[in-house]
GROMACS .gro file of C-alpha atoms in nm:
model
  428
    1UNK     CA    1   1.630  -1.706  -0.856
    2UNK     CA    2   1.375  -1.474  -0.718
    3UNK     CA    3   1.490  -1.176  -0.523
    4UNK     CA    4   1.268  -0.971  -0.275
    5UNK     CA    5   1.388  -0.621  -0.214
    6UNK     CA    6   1.234  -0.454   0.085
    7UNK     CA    7   1.310  -0.098   0.188
    8UNK     CA    8   1.410  -0.051   0.557
    9UNK     CA    9   1.165   0.163   0.762
   10UNK     CA   10   1.029   0.290   0.432
   11UNK     CA   11   0.829   0.585   0.534
   12UNK     CA   12   1.106   0.702   0.788
   13UNK     CA   13   1.375   0.645   0.522
   14UNK     CA   14   1.183   0.868   0.272
   15UNK     CA   15   1.157   1.147   0.532
   16UNK     CA   16   1.531   1.134   0.598
   17UNK     CA   17   1.626   1.137   0.233
   18UNK     CA   18   1.518   1.512   0.224
   19UNK     CA   19   1.572   1.607   0.569
   20UNK     CA   20   1.924   1.485   0.687
   21UNK     CA   21   1.862   1.636   1.035
   22UNK     CA   22   1.664   1.322   1.108
   23UNK     CA   23   1.950   1.086   1.069
   24UNK     CA   24   2.048   0.911   1.387
   25UNK     CA   25   1.736   1.050   1.558
   26UNK     CA   26   1.423   0.861   1.677
   27UNK     CA   27   1.166   0.928   1.410
   28UNK     CA   28   0.796   0.821   1.381
   29UNK     CA   29   0.559   0.840   1.087
   30UNK     CA   30   0.187   0.868   1.187
   31UNK     CA   31  -0.126   0.723   1.026
   32UNK     CA   32  -0.410   0.925   0.870
   33UNK     CA   33  -0.524   1.223   1.073
   34UNK     CA   34  -0.208   1.174   1.279
   35UNK     CA   35  -0.359   0.890   1.469
   36UNK     CA   36  -0.094   0.636   1.551
   37UNK     CA   37   0.267   0.519   1.468
   38UNK     CA   38   0.282   0.319   1.137
   39UNK     CA   39   0.667   0.351   1.069
   40UNK     CA   40   0.950   0.380   1.326
   41UNK     CA   41   1.330   0.437   1.291
   42UNK     CA   42   1.558   0.192   1.470
   43UNK     CA   43   1.621   0.457   1.724
   44UNK     CA   44   1.248   0.498   1.793
   45UNK     CA   45   1.225   0.122   1.829
   46UNK     CA   46   1.500   0.124   2.080
   47UNK     CA   47   1.295   0.361   2.292
   48UNK     CA   48   1.018   0.103   2.307
   49UNK     CA   49   0.771   0.266   2.091
   50UNK     CA   50   0.538   0.005   1.941
   51UNK     CA   51   0.366  -0.001   1.610
   52UNK     CA   52   0.006   0.123   1.628
   53UNK     CA   53   0.084   0.330   1.943
   54UNK     CA   54  -0.137   0.639   1.958
   55UNK     CA   55   0.012   0.971   1.897
   56UNK     CA   56  -0.197   1.154   2.164
   57UNK     CA   57  -0.035   0.920   2.436
   58UNK     CA   58   0.317   0.959   2.288
   59UNK     CA   59   0.316   1.341   2.270
   60UNK     CA   60   0.232   1.376   2.632
   61UNK     CA   61   0.479   1.116   2.751
   62UNK     CA   62   0.838   1.182   2.841
   63UNK     CA   63   0.971   0.973   2.560
   64UNK     CA   64   0.759   1.181   2.305
   65UNK     CA   65   0.989   1.490   2.352
   66UNK     CA   66   1.277   1.286   2.206
   67UNK     CA   67   1.090   1.179   1.892
   68UNK     CA   68   1.064   1.363   1.559
   69UNK     CA   69   0.704   1.293   1.441
   70UNK     CA   70   0.590   1.316   1.089
   71UNK     CA   71   0.244   1.309   0.919
   72UNK     CA   72   0.206   1.048   0.638
   73UNK     CA   73   0.329   1.204   0.315
   74UNK     CA   74   0.179   0.942   0.070
   75UNK     CA   75   0.260   1.154  -0.233
   76UNK     CA   76   0.622   1.155  -0.139
   77UNK     CA   77   0.636   0.787  -0.055
   78UNK     CA   78   0.463   0.682  -0.372
   79UNK     CA   79   0.699   0.873  -0.593
   80UNK     CA   80   1.005   0.739  -0.406
   81UNK     CA   81   0.856   0.388  -0.431
   82UNK     CA   82   0.819   0.421  -0.810
   83UNK     CA   83   1.175   0.546  -0.841
   84UNK     CA   84   1.298   0.228  -0.653
   85UNK     CA   85   1.105   0.009  -0.899
   86UNK     CA   86   1.280   0.195  -1.181
   87UNK     CA   87   1.627   0.117  -1.027
   88UNK     CA   88   1.536  -0.242  -0.984
   89UNK     CA   89   1.431  -0.258  -1.352
   90UNK     CA   90   1.801  -0.198  -1.441
   91UNK     CA   91   1.881  -0.539  -1.295
   92UNK     CA   92   1.588  -0.744  -1.435
   93UNK     CA   93   1.294  -0.675  -1.680
   94UNK     CA   94   1.071  -0.883  -1.464
   95UNK     CA   95   0.983  -0.666  -1.155
   96UNK     CA   96   0.668  -0.721  -0.958
   97UNK     CA   97   0.579  -0.446  -0.709
   98UNK     CA   98   0.434  -0.635  -0.410
   99UNK     CA   99   0.361  -0.326  -0.197
  100UNK     CA  100   0.484   0.031  -0.157
  101UNK     CA  101   0.802  -0.095  -0.007
  102UNK     CA  102   0.862  -0.439  -0.149
  103UNK     CA  103   0.910  -0.568  -0.490
  104UNK     CA  104   0.996  -0.916  -0.632
  105UNK     CA  105   1.265  -0.952  -0.913
  106UNK     CA  106   1.320  -1.264  -1.129
  107UNK     CA  107   1.684  -1.275  -1.191
  108UNK     CA  108   1.848  -1.493  -1.451
  109UNK     CA  109   2.225  -1.541  -1.412
  110UNK     CA  110   2.471  -1.797  -1.522
  111UNK     CA  111   2.560  -2.102  -1.288
  112UNK     CA  112   2.813  -2.017  -1.014
  113UNK     CA  113   2.676  -1.660  -0.963
  114UNK     CA  114   2.753  -1.502  -0.636
  115UNK     CA  115   2.409  -1.405  -0.529
  116UNK     CA  116   2.510  -1.209  -0.235
  117UNK     CA  117   2.745  -1.004  -0.430
  118UNK     CA  118   2.457  -0.932  -0.667
  119UNK     CA  119   2.245  -0.831  -0.375
  120UNK     CA  120   2.510  -0.598  -0.244
  121UNK     CA  121   2.514  -0.426  -0.581
  122UNK     CA  122   2.139  -0.398  -0.594
  123UNK     CA  123   2.145  -0.250  -0.240
  124UNK     CA  124   2.424   0.002  -0.317
  125UNK     CA  125   2.246   0.129  -0.656
  126UNK     CA  126   1.908   0.168  -0.471
  127UNK     CA  127   2.082   0.366  -0.186
  128UNK     CA  128   2.282   0.586  -0.423
  129UNK     CA  129   2.004   0.662  -0.680
  130UNK     CA  130   1.718   0.704  -0.426
  131UNK     CA  131   1.876   0.747  -0.087
  132UNK     CA  132   1.663   0.464   0.055
  133UNK     CA  133   1.838   0.168   0.237
  134UNK     CA  134   1.707  -0.191   0.171
  135UNK     CA  135   1.747  -0.560   0.229
  136UNK     CA  136   1.768  -0.818  -0.043
  137UNK     CA  137   1.682  -1.191  -0.005
  138UNK     CA  138   1.722  -1.447  -0.277
  139UNK     CA  139   1.548  -1.781  -0.310
  140UNK     CA  140   1.402  -2.025  -0.565
  141UNK     CA  141   1.045  -1.922  -0.480
  142UNK     CA  142   0.869  -1.619  -0.366
  143UNK     CA  143   0.775  -1.762  -0.032
  144UNK     CA  144   1.134  -1.864   0.035
  145UNK     CA  145   1.248  -1.519  -0.081
  146UNK     CA  146   1.023  -1.369   0.187
  147UNK     CA  147   1.202  -1.576   0.448
  148UNK     CA  148   1.551  -1.490   0.294
  149UNK     CA  149   1.465  -1.125   0.310
  150UNK     CA  150   1.380  -1.157   0.679
  151UNK     CA  151   1.698  -1.323   0.732
  152UNK     CA  152   1.895  -1.049   0.548
  153UNK     CA  153   1.776  -0.795   0.818
  154UNK     CA  154   2.000  -0.983   1.069
  155UNK     CA  155   2.319  -0.991   0.854
  156UNK     CA  156   2.567  -0.712   0.850
  157UNK     CA  157   2.518  -0.614   0.487
  158UNK     CA  158   2.143  -0.672   0.445
  159UNK     CA  159   2.171  -0.955   0.195
  160UNK     CA  160   2.095  -1.317   0.228
  161UNK     CA  161   2.074  -1.604  -0.031
  162UNK     CA  162   1.867  -1.909   0.060
  163UNK     CA  163   2.095  -2.213   0.053
  164UNK     CA  164   2.031  -2.442  -0.241
  165UNK     CA  165   2.138  -2.735  -0.024
  166UNK     CA  166   1.813  -2.903   0.097
  167UNK     CA  167   1.976  -2.981   0.451
  168UNK     CA  168   2.086  -2.624   0.509
  169UNK     CA  169   1.753  -2.499   0.392
  170UNK     CA  170   1.553  -2.734   0.610
  171UNK     CA  171   1.757  -2.634   0.910
  172UNK     CA  172   1.654  -2.261   0.855
  173UNK     CA  173   1.285  -2.363   0.816
  174UNK     CA  174   1.294  -2.577   1.130
  175UNK     CA  175   1.398  -2.266   1.333
  176UNK     CA  176   1.118  -2.057   1.180
  177UNK     CA  177   0.791  -2.049   1.364
  178UNK     CA  178   0.501  -2.144   1.136
  179UNK     CA  179   0.317  -1.800   1.196
  180UNK     CA  180   0.610  -1.631   1.046
  181UNK     CA  181   0.570  -1.810   0.706
  182UNK     CA  182   0.437  -1.573   0.434
  183UNK     CA  183   0.056  -1.612   0.416
  184UNK     CA  184   0.008  -1.798   0.745
  185UNK     CA  185  -0.198  -1.557   0.969
  186UNK     CA  186  -0.263  -1.599   1.352
  187UNK     CA  187  -0.587  -1.802   1.302
  188UNK     CA  188  -0.429  -2.029   1.047
  189UNK     CA  189  -0.115  -2.080   1.270
  190UNK     CA  190  -0.326  -2.184   1.561
  191UNK     CA  191  -0.502  -2.430   1.354
  192UNK     CA  192  -0.188  -2.568   1.222
  193UNK     CA  193  -0.034  -2.591   1.565
  194UNK     CA  194  -0.340  -2.791   1.678
  195UNK     CA  195  -0.262  -3.029   1.376
  196UNK     CA  196   0.088  -3.074   1.480
  197UNK     CA  197   0.256  -2.820   1.230
  198UNK     CA  198   0.467  -2.573   1.449
  199UNK     CA  199   0.749  -2.457   1.219
  200UNK     CA  200   0.831  -2.403   0.836
  201UNK     CA  201   0.994  -2.738   0.801
  202UNK     CA  202   0.698  -2.925   0.935
  203UNK     CA  203   0.475  -2.732   0.689
  204UNK     CA  204   0.707  -2.805   0.411
  205UNK     CA  205   0.717  -3.185   0.487
  206UNK     CA  206   0.339  -3.220   0.517
  207UNK     CA  207   0.205  -3.452   0.265
  208UNK     CA  208  -0.084  -3.344   0.024
  209UNK     CA  209  -0.346  -3.560   0.220
  210UNK     CA  210  -0.259  -3.363   0.533
  211UNK     CA  211  -0.409  -3.041   0.398
  212UNK     CA  212  -0.727  -3.211   0.262
  213UNK     CA  213  -0.788  -3.419   0.580
  214UNK     CA  214  -0.775  -3.106   0.798
  215UNK     CA  215  -0.977  -2.882   0.557
  216UNK     CA  216  -0.700  -2.638   0.466
  217UNK     CA  217  -0.736  -2.437   0.144
  218UNK     CA  218  -0.528  -2.530  -0.163
  219UNK     CA  219  -0.328  -2.187  -0.109
  220UNK     CA  220  -0.169  -2.345   0.199
  221UNK     CA  221  -0.061  -2.646   0.009
  222UNK     CA  222   0.100  -2.423  -0.253
  223UNK     CA  223   0.282  -2.241   0.029
  224UNK     CA  224   0.429  -2.594   0.135
  225UNK     CA  225   0.540  -2.663  -0.216
  226UNK     CA  226   0.705  -2.321  -0.221
  227UNK     CA  227   0.894  -2.405   0.105
  228UNK     CA  228   1.034  -2.704  -0.064
  229UNK     CA  229   1.180  -2.494  -0.347
  230UNK     CA  230   0.901  -2.564  -0.600
  231UNK     CA  231   0.742  -2.257  -0.752
  232UNK     CA  232   0.362  -2.269  -0.693
  233UNK     CA  233   0.262  -1.921  -0.650
  234UNK     CA  234   0.281  -1.628  -0.892
  235UNK     CA  235   0.152  -1.284  -0.927
  236UNK     CA  236  -0.194  -1.254  -1.110
  237UNK     CA  237  -0.126  -0.988  -1.393
  238UNK     CA  238  -0.491  -1.031  -1.505
  239UNK     CA  239  -0.617  -0.935  -1.156
  240UNK     CA  240  -0.375  -0.629  -1.142
  241UNK     CA  241  -0.463  -0.517  -1.497
  242UNK     CA  242  -0.832  -0.593  -1.471
  243UNK     CA  243  -0.938  -0.495  -1.135
  244UNK     CA  244  -1.297  -0.598  -1.019
  245UNK     CA  245  -1.347  -0.255  -0.846
  246UNK     CA  246  -1.151   0.068  -0.779
  247UNK     CA  247  -1.213   0.229  -0.443
  248UNK     CA  248  -1.107   0.548  -0.268
  249UNK     CA  249  -1.215   0.613   0.076
  250UNK     CA  250  -1.087   0.851   0.350
  251UNK     CA  251  -1.166   0.943   0.710
  252UNK     CA  252  -1.211   1.315   0.750
  253UNK     CA  253  -0.986   1.538   0.947
  254UNK     CA  254  -1.274   1.683   1.129
  255UNK     CA  255  -1.642   1.610   1.142
  256UNK     CA  256  -1.840   1.708   0.847
  257UNK     CA  257  -2.182   1.867   0.917
  258UNK     CA  258  -2.283   2.031   0.587
  259UNK     CA  259  -2.382   1.887   0.253
  260UNK     CA  260  -2.136   2.108   0.048
  261UNK     CA  261  -1.835   1.979   0.231
  262UNK     CA  262  -1.969   1.611   0.195
  263UNK     CA  263  -2.039   1.672  -0.178
  264UNK     CA  264  -1.665   1.803  -0.216
  265UNK     CA  265  -1.526   1.495  -0.035
  266UNK     CA  266  -1.723   1.266  -0.255
  267UNK     CA  267  -1.618   1.446  -0.565
  268UNK     CA  268  -1.245   1.435  -0.460
  269UNK     CA  269  -1.277   1.062  -0.390
  270UNK     CA  270  -1.453   1.005  -0.728
  271UNK     CA  271  -1.194   1.208  -0.931
  272UNK     CA  272  -0.909   1.009  -0.755
  273UNK     CA  273  -1.091   0.678  -0.847
  274UNK     CA  274  -1.137   0.786  -1.195
  275UNK     CA  275  -0.768   0.846  -1.229
  276UNK     CA  276  -0.681   0.506  -1.088
  277UNK     CA  277  -0.922   0.354  -1.338
  278UNK     CA  278  -0.771   0.536  -1.646
  279UNK     CA  279  -0.419   0.398  -1.542
  280UNK     CA  280  -0.544   0.044  -1.601
  281UNK     CA  281  -0.715   0.134  -1.930
  282UNK     CA  282  -1.048   0.048  -1.809
  283UNK     CA  283  -1.413   0.189  -1.775
  284UNK     CA  284  -1.676   0.150  -1.508
  285UNK     CA  285  -2.039   0.099  -1.527
  286UNK     CA  286  -2.150   0.216  -1.202
  287UNK     CA  287  -2.039   0.346  -0.860
  288UNK     CA  288  -2.112   0.282  -0.495
  289UNK     CA  289  -2.109   0.599  -0.282
  290UNK     CA  290  -2.114   0.560   0.095
  291UNK     CA  291  -2.068   0.772   0.405
  292UNK     CA  292  -2.040   0.690   0.774
  293UNK     CA  293  -2.186   0.897   1.063
  294UNK     CA  294  -1.963   1.006   1.370
  295UNK     CA  295  -2.231   0.860   1.615
  296UNK     CA  296  -2.607   0.859   1.643
  297UNK     CA  297  -2.776   1.183   1.715
  298UNK     CA  298  -2.717   1.298   2.066
  299UNK     CA  299  -2.426   1.079   2.144
  300UNK     CA  300  -2.134   1.321   2.110
  301UNK     CA  301  -2.044   1.324   1.737
  302UNK     CA  302  -1.661   1.260   1.701
  303UNK     CA  303  -1.625   0.997   1.959
  304UNK     CA  304  -1.526   0.646   2.013
  305UNK     CA  305  -1.876   0.553   1.938
  306UNK     CA  306  -1.822   0.626   1.574
  307UNK     CA  307  -1.638   0.291   1.533
  308UNK     CA  308  -1.968   0.107   1.536
  309UNK     CA  309  -2.180   0.336   1.340
  310UNK     CA  310  -2.318   0.190   1.012
  311UNK     CA  311  -2.230   0.283   0.657
  312UNK     CA  312  -2.503   0.431   0.436
  313UNK     CA  313  -2.454   0.382   0.075
  314UNK     CA  314  -2.618   0.449  -0.274
  315UNK     CA  315  -2.547   0.276  -0.597
  316UNK     CA  316  -2.532   0.490  -0.905
  317UNK     CA  317  -2.547   0.354  -1.257
  318UNK     CA  318  -2.376   0.533  -1.544
  319UNK     CA  319  -2.545   0.607  -1.870
  320UNK     CA  320  -2.247   0.439  -2.043
  321UNK     CA  321  -1.915   0.267  -1.939
  322UNK     CA  322  -1.664   0.552  -1.868
  323UNK     CA  323  -1.340   0.658  -1.701
  324UNK     CA  324  -1.382   1.032  -1.764
  325UNK     CA  325  -1.366   1.228  -1.434
  326UNK     CA  326  -1.643   1.473  -1.564
  327UNK     CA  327  -1.878   1.199  -1.644
  328UNK     CA  328  -1.832   1.012  -1.312
  329UNK     CA  329  -1.863   1.334  -1.117
  330UNK     CA  330  -2.183   1.426  -1.286
  331UNK     CA  331  -2.334   1.090  -1.180
  332UNK     CA  332  -2.203   1.051  -0.821
  333UNK     CA  333  -2.234   1.411  -0.689
  334UNK     CA  334  -2.621   1.395  -0.639
  335UNK     CA  335  -2.570   1.093  -0.426
  336UNK     CA  336  -2.409   1.317  -0.155
  337UNK     CA  337  -2.742   1.517  -0.117
  338UNK     CA  338  -2.949   1.196  -0.092
  339UNK     CA  339  -2.720   1.042   0.175
  340UNK     CA  340  -2.682   1.360   0.380
  341UNK     CA  341  -2.909   1.403   0.692
  342UNK     CA  342  -2.917   1.751   0.835
  343UNK     CA  343  -2.808   1.773   1.202
  344UNK     CA  344  -2.583   1.477   1.181
  345UNK     CA  345  -2.205   1.466   1.148
  346UNK     CA  346  -2.001   1.240   0.932
  347UNK     CA  347  -1.655   1.087   0.974
  348UNK     CA  348  -1.588   0.913   0.657
  349UNK     CA  349  -1.686   0.884   0.294
  350UNK     CA  350  -1.585   0.675  -0.012
  351UNK     CA  351  -1.649   0.586  -0.375
  352UNK     CA  352  -1.623   0.239  -0.516
  353UNK     CA  353  -1.628   0.213  -0.903
  354UNK     CA  354  -1.772  -0.116  -1.028
  355UNK     CA  355  -1.874  -0.308  -1.333
  356UNK     CA  356  -1.527  -0.260  -1.462
  357UNK     CA  357  -1.416  -0.376  -1.814
  358UNK     CA  358  -1.152  -0.278  -2.059
  359UNK     CA  359  -1.217   0.055  -2.223
  360UNK     CA  360  -1.184  -0.090  -2.581
  361UNK     CA  361  -1.435  -0.361  -2.497
  362UNK     CA  362  -1.693  -0.125  -2.334
  363UNK     CA  363  -1.820   0.055  -2.650
  364UNK     CA  364  -2.181   0.140  -2.613
  365UNK     CA  365  -2.428   0.138  -2.925
  366UNK     CA  366  -2.541   0.481  -2.866
  367UNK     CA  367  -2.259   0.654  -2.662
  368UNK     CA  368  -1.980   0.499  -2.871
  369UNK     CA  369  -1.629   0.425  -2.751
  370UNK     CA  370  -1.551   0.564  -2.414
  371UNK     CA  371  -1.202   0.693  -2.522
  372UNK     CA  372  -1.350   0.886  -2.809
  373UNK     CA  373  -1.604   1.096  -2.599
  374UNK     CA  374  -1.521   1.461  -2.522
  375UNK     CA  375  -1.517   1.380  -2.147
  376UNK     CA  376  -1.238   1.122  -2.193
  377UNK     CA  377  -1.034   1.359  -2.405
  378UNK     CA  378  -1.056   1.620  -2.133
  379UNK     CA  379  -0.959   1.371  -1.861
  380UNK     CA  380  -0.659   1.254  -2.068
  381UNK     CA  381  -0.552   1.617  -2.108
  382UNK     CA  382  -0.567   1.671  -1.734
  383UNK     CA  383  -0.359   1.362  -1.679
  384UNK     CA  384  -0.088   1.475  -1.922
  385UNK     CA  385  -0.072   1.820  -1.751
  386UNK     CA  386  -0.051   1.669  -1.393
  387UNK     CA  387   0.204   1.402  -1.506
  388UNK     CA  388   0.419   1.700  -1.645
  389UNK     CA  389   0.382   1.961  -1.388
  390UNK     CA  390   0.295   1.769  -1.077
  391UNK     CA  391  -0.010   1.591  -0.931
  392UNK     CA  392  -0.320   1.838  -0.857
  393UNK     CA  393  -0.189   2.113  -1.095
  394UNK     CA  394  -0.527   2.096  -1.261
  395UNK     CA  395  -0.840   1.949  -1.097
  396UNK     CA  396  -1.220   1.967  -1.124
  397UNK     CA  397  -1.371   2.262  -0.952
  398UNK     CA  398  -1.622   2.020  -0.779
  399UNK     CA  399  -1.349   1.886  -0.545
  400UNK     CA  400  -1.304   2.235  -0.387
  401UNK     CA  401  -1.002   2.439  -0.300
  402UNK     CA  402  -1.002   2.478   0.076
  403UNK     CA  403  -1.106   2.112   0.150
  404UNK     CA  404  -1.159   2.168   0.533
  405UNK     CA  405  -1.272   1.799   0.545
  406UNK     CA  406  -0.930   1.671   0.425
  407UNK     CA  407  -0.697   1.453   0.656
  408UNK     CA  408  -0.538   1.623   0.948
  409UNK     CA  409  -0.163   1.615   0.883
  410UNK     CA  410  -0.001   1.883   1.108
  411UNK     CA  411   0.346   1.765   1.062
  412UNK     CA  412   0.370   1.697   0.696
  413UNK     CA  413   0.683   1.736   0.516
  414UNK     CA  414   0.732   1.887   0.162
  415UNK     CA  415   0.700   1.698  -0.160
  416UNK     CA  416   1.016   1.804  -0.329
  417UNK     CA  417   0.986   1.529  -0.613
  418UNK     CA  418   0.635   1.604  -0.707
  419UNK     CA  419   0.565   1.964  -0.653
  420UNK     CA  420   0.741   2.274  -0.806
  421UNK     CA  421   0.667   2.471  -0.500
  422UNK     CA  422   0.852   2.228  -0.283
  423UNK     CA  423   1.155   2.155  -0.502
  424UNK     CA  424   1.484   2.185  -0.313
  425UNK     CA  425   1.710   2.477  -0.411
  426UNK     CA  426   2.091   2.457  -0.392
  427UNK     CA  427   2.258   2.764  -0.256
  428UNK     CA  428   2.608   2.851  -0.317
   0.00000   0.00000   0.00000
């Protein structure tokens, strides 16, 4: 069986782990720059707060006074997520993290196993070891496990095992609107409904020629097989371990109007991308650096007009494939000066590392093995220090110290699991 474990209101749950005063209260976590709601507690949902609702509207509304708002603390959420995955690894060696708050487990158990009892054990251990509640859905395929996990949210104990009996499973699928099937978006659902497919059972029952006749992709045919209990989709470890590109992009917390700040931001994004690259054991051959203006000159800068302003970019080739932060910074930093135009304000910048290959296969005739160069050894030393003492303990001077351009997070909670300065102290 395959289990899907999904943390409940994950960002809110992480905030509550280290701030018990939030228990039982309406809590909303906000997006980058405290823009809109991206995670809500059950109490917040009960107040009618919708996902994506702008913070500036909520804070001035009567309901806003009853809500505890928090800025997105991705450092905390990422660490708690990795801890949950580690806990799940005690139940199965085959764990696939699907997103920051979801993971699939392939569980092998003897015939007659009480799957729901196992699910309760998984939930209890995750809650006890991390403090985060979750739901568990079991099924024979990943697509059915998604549906089972959705059903688990409606049970009292947060666990549901998809019936192996075909008739019982088909009854559940018949009650599931086709747009709620994993991988079926709104456009595809509309096209399916026009073709007579309105629920999960109808999709599962469609013959192979149906998909070809109506021009649907082979992925939808695989989804139909999965709904019948036939495993037809699987994670692509090659794609995860050998990414085609690595990108880091952020919107600024305030408009950037000077080249020094733009250089700092691009350096920061490049350093973060290099760190990601090293985690996959890869090296990049070039980078694409881009910026986006707030608005054309004379239209108000930091305004809604920014949404349609174009991106301006520059591609920077590296002398040799590399994942060393210093080497990448030396190559991309001059691009900021080339892209910057005096008198204009910028709202976003990003770095995309491209031409990626395994570091061991990226040896250059003249530059040698990327891992043996001094820059790579320095980057490895920085990674080791940051892994031991906390992220950001050491960093390149090029990324700056004040970083006025960084995201606006006025309600940011501490990071007690990744920063020594934020560690919780127990008092007698």
